[in-house]
mmCIF file of C-alpha atoms and ligand atoms in Angstrom:
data_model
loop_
_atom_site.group_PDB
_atom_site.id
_atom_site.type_symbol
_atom_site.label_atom_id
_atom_site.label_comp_id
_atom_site.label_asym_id
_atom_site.label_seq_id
_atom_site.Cartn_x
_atom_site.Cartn_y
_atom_site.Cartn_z
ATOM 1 C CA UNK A 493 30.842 21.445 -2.973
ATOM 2 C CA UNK A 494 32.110 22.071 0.814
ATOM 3 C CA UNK A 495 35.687 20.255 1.498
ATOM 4 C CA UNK A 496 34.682 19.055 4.507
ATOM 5 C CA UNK A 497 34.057 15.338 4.981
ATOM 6 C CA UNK A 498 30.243 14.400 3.931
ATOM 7 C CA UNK A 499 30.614 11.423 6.136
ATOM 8 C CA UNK A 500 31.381 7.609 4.706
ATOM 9 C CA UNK A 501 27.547 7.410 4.404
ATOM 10 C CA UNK A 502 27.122 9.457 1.534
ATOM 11 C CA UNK A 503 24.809 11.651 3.513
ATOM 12 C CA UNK A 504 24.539 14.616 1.070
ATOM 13 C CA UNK A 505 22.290 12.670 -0.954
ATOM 14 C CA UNK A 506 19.421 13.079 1.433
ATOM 15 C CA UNK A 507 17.876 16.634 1.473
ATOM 16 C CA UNK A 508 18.455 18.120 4.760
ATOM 17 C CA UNK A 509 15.870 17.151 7.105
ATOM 18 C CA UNK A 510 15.880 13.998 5.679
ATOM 19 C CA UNK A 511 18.177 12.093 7.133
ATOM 20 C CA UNK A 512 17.036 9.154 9.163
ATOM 21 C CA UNK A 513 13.572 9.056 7.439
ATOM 22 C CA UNK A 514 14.705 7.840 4.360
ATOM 23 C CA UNK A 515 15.193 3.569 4.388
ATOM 24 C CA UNK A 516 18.054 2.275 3.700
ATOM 25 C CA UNK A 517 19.038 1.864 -0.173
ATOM 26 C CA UNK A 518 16.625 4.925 -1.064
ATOM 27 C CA UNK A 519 16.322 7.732 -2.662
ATOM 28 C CA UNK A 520 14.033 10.481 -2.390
ATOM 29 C CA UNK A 521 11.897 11.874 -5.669
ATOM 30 C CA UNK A 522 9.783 14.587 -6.012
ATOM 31 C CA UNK A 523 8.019 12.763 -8.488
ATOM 32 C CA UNK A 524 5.115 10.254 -8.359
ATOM 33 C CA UNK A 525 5.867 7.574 -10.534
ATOM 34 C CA UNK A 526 3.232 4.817 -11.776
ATOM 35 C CA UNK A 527 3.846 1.270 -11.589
ATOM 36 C CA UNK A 528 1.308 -0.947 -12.690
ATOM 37 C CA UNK A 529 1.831 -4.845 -13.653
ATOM 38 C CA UNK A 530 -1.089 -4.372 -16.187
ATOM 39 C CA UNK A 531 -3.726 -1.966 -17.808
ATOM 40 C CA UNK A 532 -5.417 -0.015 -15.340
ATOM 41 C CA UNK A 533 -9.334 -0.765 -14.826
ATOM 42 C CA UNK A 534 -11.879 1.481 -14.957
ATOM 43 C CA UNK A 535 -14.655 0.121 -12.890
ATOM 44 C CA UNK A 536 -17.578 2.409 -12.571
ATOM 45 C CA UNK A 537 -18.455 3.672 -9.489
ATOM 46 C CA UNK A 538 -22.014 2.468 -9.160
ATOM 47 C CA UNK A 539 -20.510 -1.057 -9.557
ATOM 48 C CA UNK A 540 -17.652 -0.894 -7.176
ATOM 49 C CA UNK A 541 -18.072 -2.672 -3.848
ATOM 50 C CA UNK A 542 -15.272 -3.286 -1.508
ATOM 51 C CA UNK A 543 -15.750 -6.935 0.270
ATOM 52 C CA UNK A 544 -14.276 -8.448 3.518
ATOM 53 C CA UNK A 545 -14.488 -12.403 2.329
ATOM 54 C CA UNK A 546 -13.611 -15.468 4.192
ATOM 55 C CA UNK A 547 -13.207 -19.248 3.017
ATOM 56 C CA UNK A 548 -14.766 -17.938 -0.375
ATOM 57 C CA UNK A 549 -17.755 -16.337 1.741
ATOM 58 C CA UNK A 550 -18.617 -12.795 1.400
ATOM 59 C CA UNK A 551 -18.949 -11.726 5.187
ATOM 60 C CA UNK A 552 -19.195 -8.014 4.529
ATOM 61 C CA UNK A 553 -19.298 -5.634 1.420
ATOM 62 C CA UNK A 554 -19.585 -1.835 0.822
ATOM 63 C CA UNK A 555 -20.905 -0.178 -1.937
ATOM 64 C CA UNK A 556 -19.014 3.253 -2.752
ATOM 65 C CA UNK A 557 -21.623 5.259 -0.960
ATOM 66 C CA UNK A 558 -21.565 3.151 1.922
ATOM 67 C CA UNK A 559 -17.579 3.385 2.031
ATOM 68 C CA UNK A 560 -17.902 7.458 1.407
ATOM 69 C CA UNK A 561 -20.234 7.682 4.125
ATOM 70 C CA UNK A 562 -17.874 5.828 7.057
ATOM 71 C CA UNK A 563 -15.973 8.326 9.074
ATOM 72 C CA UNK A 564 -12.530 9.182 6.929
ATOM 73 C CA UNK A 565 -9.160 10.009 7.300
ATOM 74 C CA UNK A 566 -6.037 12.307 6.616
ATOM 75 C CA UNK A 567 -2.698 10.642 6.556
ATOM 76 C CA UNK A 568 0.482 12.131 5.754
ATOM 77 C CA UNK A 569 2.788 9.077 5.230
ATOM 78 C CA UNK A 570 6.258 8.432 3.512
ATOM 79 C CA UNK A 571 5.939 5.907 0.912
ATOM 80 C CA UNK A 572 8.886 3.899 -0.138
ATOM 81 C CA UNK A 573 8.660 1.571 -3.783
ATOM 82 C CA UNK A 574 11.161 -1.377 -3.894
ATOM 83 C CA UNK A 575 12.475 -0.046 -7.070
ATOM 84 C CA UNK A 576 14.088 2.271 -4.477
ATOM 85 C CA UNK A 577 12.342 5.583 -4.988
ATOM 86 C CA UNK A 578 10.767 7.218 -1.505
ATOM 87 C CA UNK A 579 8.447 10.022 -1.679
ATOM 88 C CA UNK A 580 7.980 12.095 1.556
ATOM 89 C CA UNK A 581 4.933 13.327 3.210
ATOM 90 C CA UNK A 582 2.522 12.143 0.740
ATOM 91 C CA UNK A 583 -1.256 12.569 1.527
ATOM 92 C CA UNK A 584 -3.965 10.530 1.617
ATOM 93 C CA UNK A 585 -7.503 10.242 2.288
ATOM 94 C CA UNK A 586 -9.726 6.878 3.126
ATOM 95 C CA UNK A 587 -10.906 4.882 5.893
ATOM 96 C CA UNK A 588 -9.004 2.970 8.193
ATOM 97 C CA UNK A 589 -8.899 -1.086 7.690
ATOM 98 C CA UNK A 590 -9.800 -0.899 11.348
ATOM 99 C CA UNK A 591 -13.085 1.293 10.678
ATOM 100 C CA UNK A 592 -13.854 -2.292 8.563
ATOM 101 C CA UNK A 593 -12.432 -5.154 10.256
ATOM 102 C CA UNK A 594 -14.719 -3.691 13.109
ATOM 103 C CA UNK A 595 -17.386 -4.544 11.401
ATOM 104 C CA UNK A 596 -16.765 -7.582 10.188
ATOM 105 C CA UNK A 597 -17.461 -11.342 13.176
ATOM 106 C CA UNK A 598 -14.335 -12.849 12.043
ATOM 107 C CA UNK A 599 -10.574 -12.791 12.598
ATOM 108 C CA UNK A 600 -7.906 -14.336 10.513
ATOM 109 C CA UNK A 601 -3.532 -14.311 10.832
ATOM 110 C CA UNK A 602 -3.382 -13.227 7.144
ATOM 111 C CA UNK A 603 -5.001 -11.286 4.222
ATOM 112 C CA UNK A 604 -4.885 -11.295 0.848
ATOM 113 C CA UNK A 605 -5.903 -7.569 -0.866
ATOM 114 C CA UNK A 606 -7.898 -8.272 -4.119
ATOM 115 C CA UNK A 607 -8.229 -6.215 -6.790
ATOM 116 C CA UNK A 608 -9.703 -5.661 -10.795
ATOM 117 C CA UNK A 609 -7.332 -6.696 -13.019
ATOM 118 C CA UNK A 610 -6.458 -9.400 -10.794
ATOM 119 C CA UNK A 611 -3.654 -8.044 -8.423
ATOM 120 C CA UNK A 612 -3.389 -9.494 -4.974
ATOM 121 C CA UNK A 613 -0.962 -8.917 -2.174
ATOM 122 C CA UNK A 614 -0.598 -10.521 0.852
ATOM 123 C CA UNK A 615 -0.436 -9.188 4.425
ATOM 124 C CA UNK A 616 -0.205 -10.270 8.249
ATOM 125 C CA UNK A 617 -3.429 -9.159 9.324
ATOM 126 C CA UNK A 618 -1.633 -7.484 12.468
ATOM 127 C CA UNK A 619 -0.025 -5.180 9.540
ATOM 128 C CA UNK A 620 -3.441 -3.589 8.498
ATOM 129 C CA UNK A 621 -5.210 -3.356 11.958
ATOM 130 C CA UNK A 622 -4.350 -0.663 14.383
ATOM 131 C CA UNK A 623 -4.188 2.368 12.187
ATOM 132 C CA UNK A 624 -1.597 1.270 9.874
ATOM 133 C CA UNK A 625 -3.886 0.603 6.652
ATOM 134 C CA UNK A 626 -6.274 2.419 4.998
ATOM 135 C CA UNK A 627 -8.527 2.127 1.144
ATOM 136 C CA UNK A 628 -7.689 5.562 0.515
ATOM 137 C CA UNK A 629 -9.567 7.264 -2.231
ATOM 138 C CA UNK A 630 -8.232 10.773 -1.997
ATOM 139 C CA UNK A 631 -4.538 12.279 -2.790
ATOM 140 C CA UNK A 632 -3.239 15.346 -1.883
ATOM 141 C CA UNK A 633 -6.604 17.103 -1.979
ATOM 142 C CA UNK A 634 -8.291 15.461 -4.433
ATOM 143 C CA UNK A 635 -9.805 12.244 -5.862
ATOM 144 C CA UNK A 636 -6.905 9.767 -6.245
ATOM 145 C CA UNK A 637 -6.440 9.395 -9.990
ATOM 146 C CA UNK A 638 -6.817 6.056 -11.745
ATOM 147 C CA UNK A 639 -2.863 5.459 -12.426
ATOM 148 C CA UNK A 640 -2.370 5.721 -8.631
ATOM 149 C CA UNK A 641 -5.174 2.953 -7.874
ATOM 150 C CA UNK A 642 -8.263 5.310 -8.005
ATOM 151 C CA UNK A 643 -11.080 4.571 -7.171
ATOM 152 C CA UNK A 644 -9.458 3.352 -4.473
ATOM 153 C CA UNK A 645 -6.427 1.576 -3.125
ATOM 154 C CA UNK A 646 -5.133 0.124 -0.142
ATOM 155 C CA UNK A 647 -2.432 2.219 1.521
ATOM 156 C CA UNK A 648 0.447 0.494 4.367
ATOM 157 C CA UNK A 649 2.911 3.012 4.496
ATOM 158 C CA UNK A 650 4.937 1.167 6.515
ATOM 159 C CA UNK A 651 5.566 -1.643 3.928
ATOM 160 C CA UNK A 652 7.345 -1.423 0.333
ATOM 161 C CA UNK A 653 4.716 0.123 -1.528
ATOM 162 C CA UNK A 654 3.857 -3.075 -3.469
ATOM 163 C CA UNK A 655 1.485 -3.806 -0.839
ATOM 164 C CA UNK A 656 -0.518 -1.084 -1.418
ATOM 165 C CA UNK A 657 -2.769 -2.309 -3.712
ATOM 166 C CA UNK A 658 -4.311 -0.198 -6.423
ATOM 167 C CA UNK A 659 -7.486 -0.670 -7.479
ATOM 168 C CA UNK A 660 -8.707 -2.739 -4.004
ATOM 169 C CA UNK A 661 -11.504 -4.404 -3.977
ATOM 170 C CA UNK A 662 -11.490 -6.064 -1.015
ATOM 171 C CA UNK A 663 -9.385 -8.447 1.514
ATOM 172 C CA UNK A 664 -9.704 -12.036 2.181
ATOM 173 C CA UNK A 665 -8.975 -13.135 5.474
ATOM 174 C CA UNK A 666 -7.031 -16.430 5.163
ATOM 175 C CA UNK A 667 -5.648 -19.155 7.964
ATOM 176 C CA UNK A 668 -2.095 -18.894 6.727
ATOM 177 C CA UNK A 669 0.222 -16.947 4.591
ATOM 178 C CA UNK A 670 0.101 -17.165 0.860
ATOM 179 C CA UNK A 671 2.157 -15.414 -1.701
ATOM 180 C CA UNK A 672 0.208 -12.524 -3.585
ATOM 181 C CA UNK A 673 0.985 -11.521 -7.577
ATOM 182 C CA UNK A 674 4.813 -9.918 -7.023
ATOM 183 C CA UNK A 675 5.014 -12.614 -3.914
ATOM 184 C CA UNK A 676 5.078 -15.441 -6.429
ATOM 185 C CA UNK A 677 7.822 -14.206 -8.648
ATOM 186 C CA UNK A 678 10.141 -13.751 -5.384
ATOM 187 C CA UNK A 679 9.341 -10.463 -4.068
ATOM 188 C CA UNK A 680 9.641 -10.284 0.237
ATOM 189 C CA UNK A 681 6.603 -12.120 1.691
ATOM 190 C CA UNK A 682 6.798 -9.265 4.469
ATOM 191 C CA UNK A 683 8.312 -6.042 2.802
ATOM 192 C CA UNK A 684 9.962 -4.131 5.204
ATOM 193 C CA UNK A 685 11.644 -1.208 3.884
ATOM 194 C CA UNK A 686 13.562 -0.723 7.145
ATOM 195 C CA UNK A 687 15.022 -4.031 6.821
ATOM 196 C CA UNK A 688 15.606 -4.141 2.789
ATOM 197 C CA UNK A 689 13.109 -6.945 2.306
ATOM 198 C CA UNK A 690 13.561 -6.765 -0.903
ATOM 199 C CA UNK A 691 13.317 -10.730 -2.443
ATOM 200 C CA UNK A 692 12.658 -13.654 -0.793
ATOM 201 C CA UNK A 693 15.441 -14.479 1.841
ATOM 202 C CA UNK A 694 16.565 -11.052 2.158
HETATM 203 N N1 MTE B 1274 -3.379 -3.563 -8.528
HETATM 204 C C1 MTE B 1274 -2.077 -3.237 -8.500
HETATM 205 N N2 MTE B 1274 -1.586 -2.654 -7.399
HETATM 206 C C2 MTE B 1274 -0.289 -2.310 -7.350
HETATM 207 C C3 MTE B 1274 0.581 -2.577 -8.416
HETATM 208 C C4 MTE B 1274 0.035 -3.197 -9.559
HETATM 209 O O1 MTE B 1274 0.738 -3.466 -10.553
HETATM 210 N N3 MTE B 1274 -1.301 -3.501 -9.572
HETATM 211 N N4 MTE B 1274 1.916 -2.247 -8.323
HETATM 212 C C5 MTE B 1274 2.462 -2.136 -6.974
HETATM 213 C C6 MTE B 1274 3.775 -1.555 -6.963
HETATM 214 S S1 MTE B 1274 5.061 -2.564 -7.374
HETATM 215 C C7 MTE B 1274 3.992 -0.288 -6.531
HETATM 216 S S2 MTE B 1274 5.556 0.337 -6.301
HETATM 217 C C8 MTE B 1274 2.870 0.628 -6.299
HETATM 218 C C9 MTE B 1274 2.987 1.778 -7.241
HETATM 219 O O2 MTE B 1274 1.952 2.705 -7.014
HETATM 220 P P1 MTE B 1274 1.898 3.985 -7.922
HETATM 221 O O3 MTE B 1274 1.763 3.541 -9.342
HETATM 222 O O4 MTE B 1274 0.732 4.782 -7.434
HETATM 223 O O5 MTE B 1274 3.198 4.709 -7.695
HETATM 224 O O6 MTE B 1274 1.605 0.029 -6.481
HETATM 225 C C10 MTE B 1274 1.544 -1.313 -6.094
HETATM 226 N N5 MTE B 1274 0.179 -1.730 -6.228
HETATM 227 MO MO1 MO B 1275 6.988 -1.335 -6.709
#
């Protein structure tokens, strides 16, 4: 260990290159750990649609064909689980919320991310529009594996990784903000892992 001064931060705990990148309250693993609140579903493909709803109506829906045939995307993005694990330059496949929203004649402050097995999490819906959200249903190369949310799963990197919701099904575009599953039992309402939004009234 070198006798010079690591700093009062602690720094040496960050791989080099690392620094800054990691949130506060962090730390970095190599590996890819699985947290579920339940069993994870296995919903066949040929039944698995992905719905934008509204006020309990159905305003859009994709099959999994339809959703494999809309122009996709690669994102390398740093993930960060409030359990304070971050894993670096993860990457993902799947279509932007945008490439959806777009085709949806509606507009809402909020959504709530659905899911089987019941999951929900809720969002600002100025935190999943301009190329900050995706239903990703590839990682690192291949198909994402059901642990990890496969078939699909909702992906905002930017938030504590709660709100990416495994096993999406859809979003419901609500008037105001509701707590989602972890929301209710005093998780951050927002999530950011900049700020350490860890529990309600952090
Ligand atoms: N449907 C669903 N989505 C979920 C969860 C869950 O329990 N069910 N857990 C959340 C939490 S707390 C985290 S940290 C990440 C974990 O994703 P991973 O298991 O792929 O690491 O998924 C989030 N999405
Ligand atoms: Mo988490």
């Amino acid at each position: 260990m070198s006798p010079v001064s690591r700093g009062f931060r602690g720094r040496s705990r960050i791989p080099a290159g690392e620094d800054g990148r990691v949130p506060p309250g962090q730390h970095v693993t190599m590996d890819f750990p699985v947290l579920s609140a339940g069993p994870t579903p296995h919903t066949p493909l040929p039944e698995w649609t992905f719905s934008i709803t509204q006020s309990g109506d159905t305003l859009k829906s994709w099959t999994w064909q339809e959703m494999q045939a809309l122009p996709a995307q690669t994102v390398t993005a740093d993930i960060h689980c409030v359990t304070r694990w971050s894993k670096l330059g993860t990457q993902w496949r799947g279509v932007s919320v945008d490439t959806l929203l777009d085709q949806v004649d509606a507009n809402a402050p909020y959504v709530l991310a659905f899911c089987d097995g019941g999951y929900t999490t809720n969002l600002p819906a100025g935190d999943v529009t301009g190329g900050k959200a995706w239903v990703a249903f590839g990682y690192d190369g291949g198909p994402l594996e059901p642990e990890h949310g496969g078939p699909a799963r909702l992906l905002v990197p930017h938030l504590y990784f709660w709100k990416s919701a495994k096993w999406v099904r859809g979003l419901e575009l609500r008037d105001y903000d509701a707590p989602g599953f972890w929301e209710t039992y005093g998780y951050h309402m927002y999530g950011d892992p900049w700020k350490q939004q860890r529990y309600a009234g952090d």
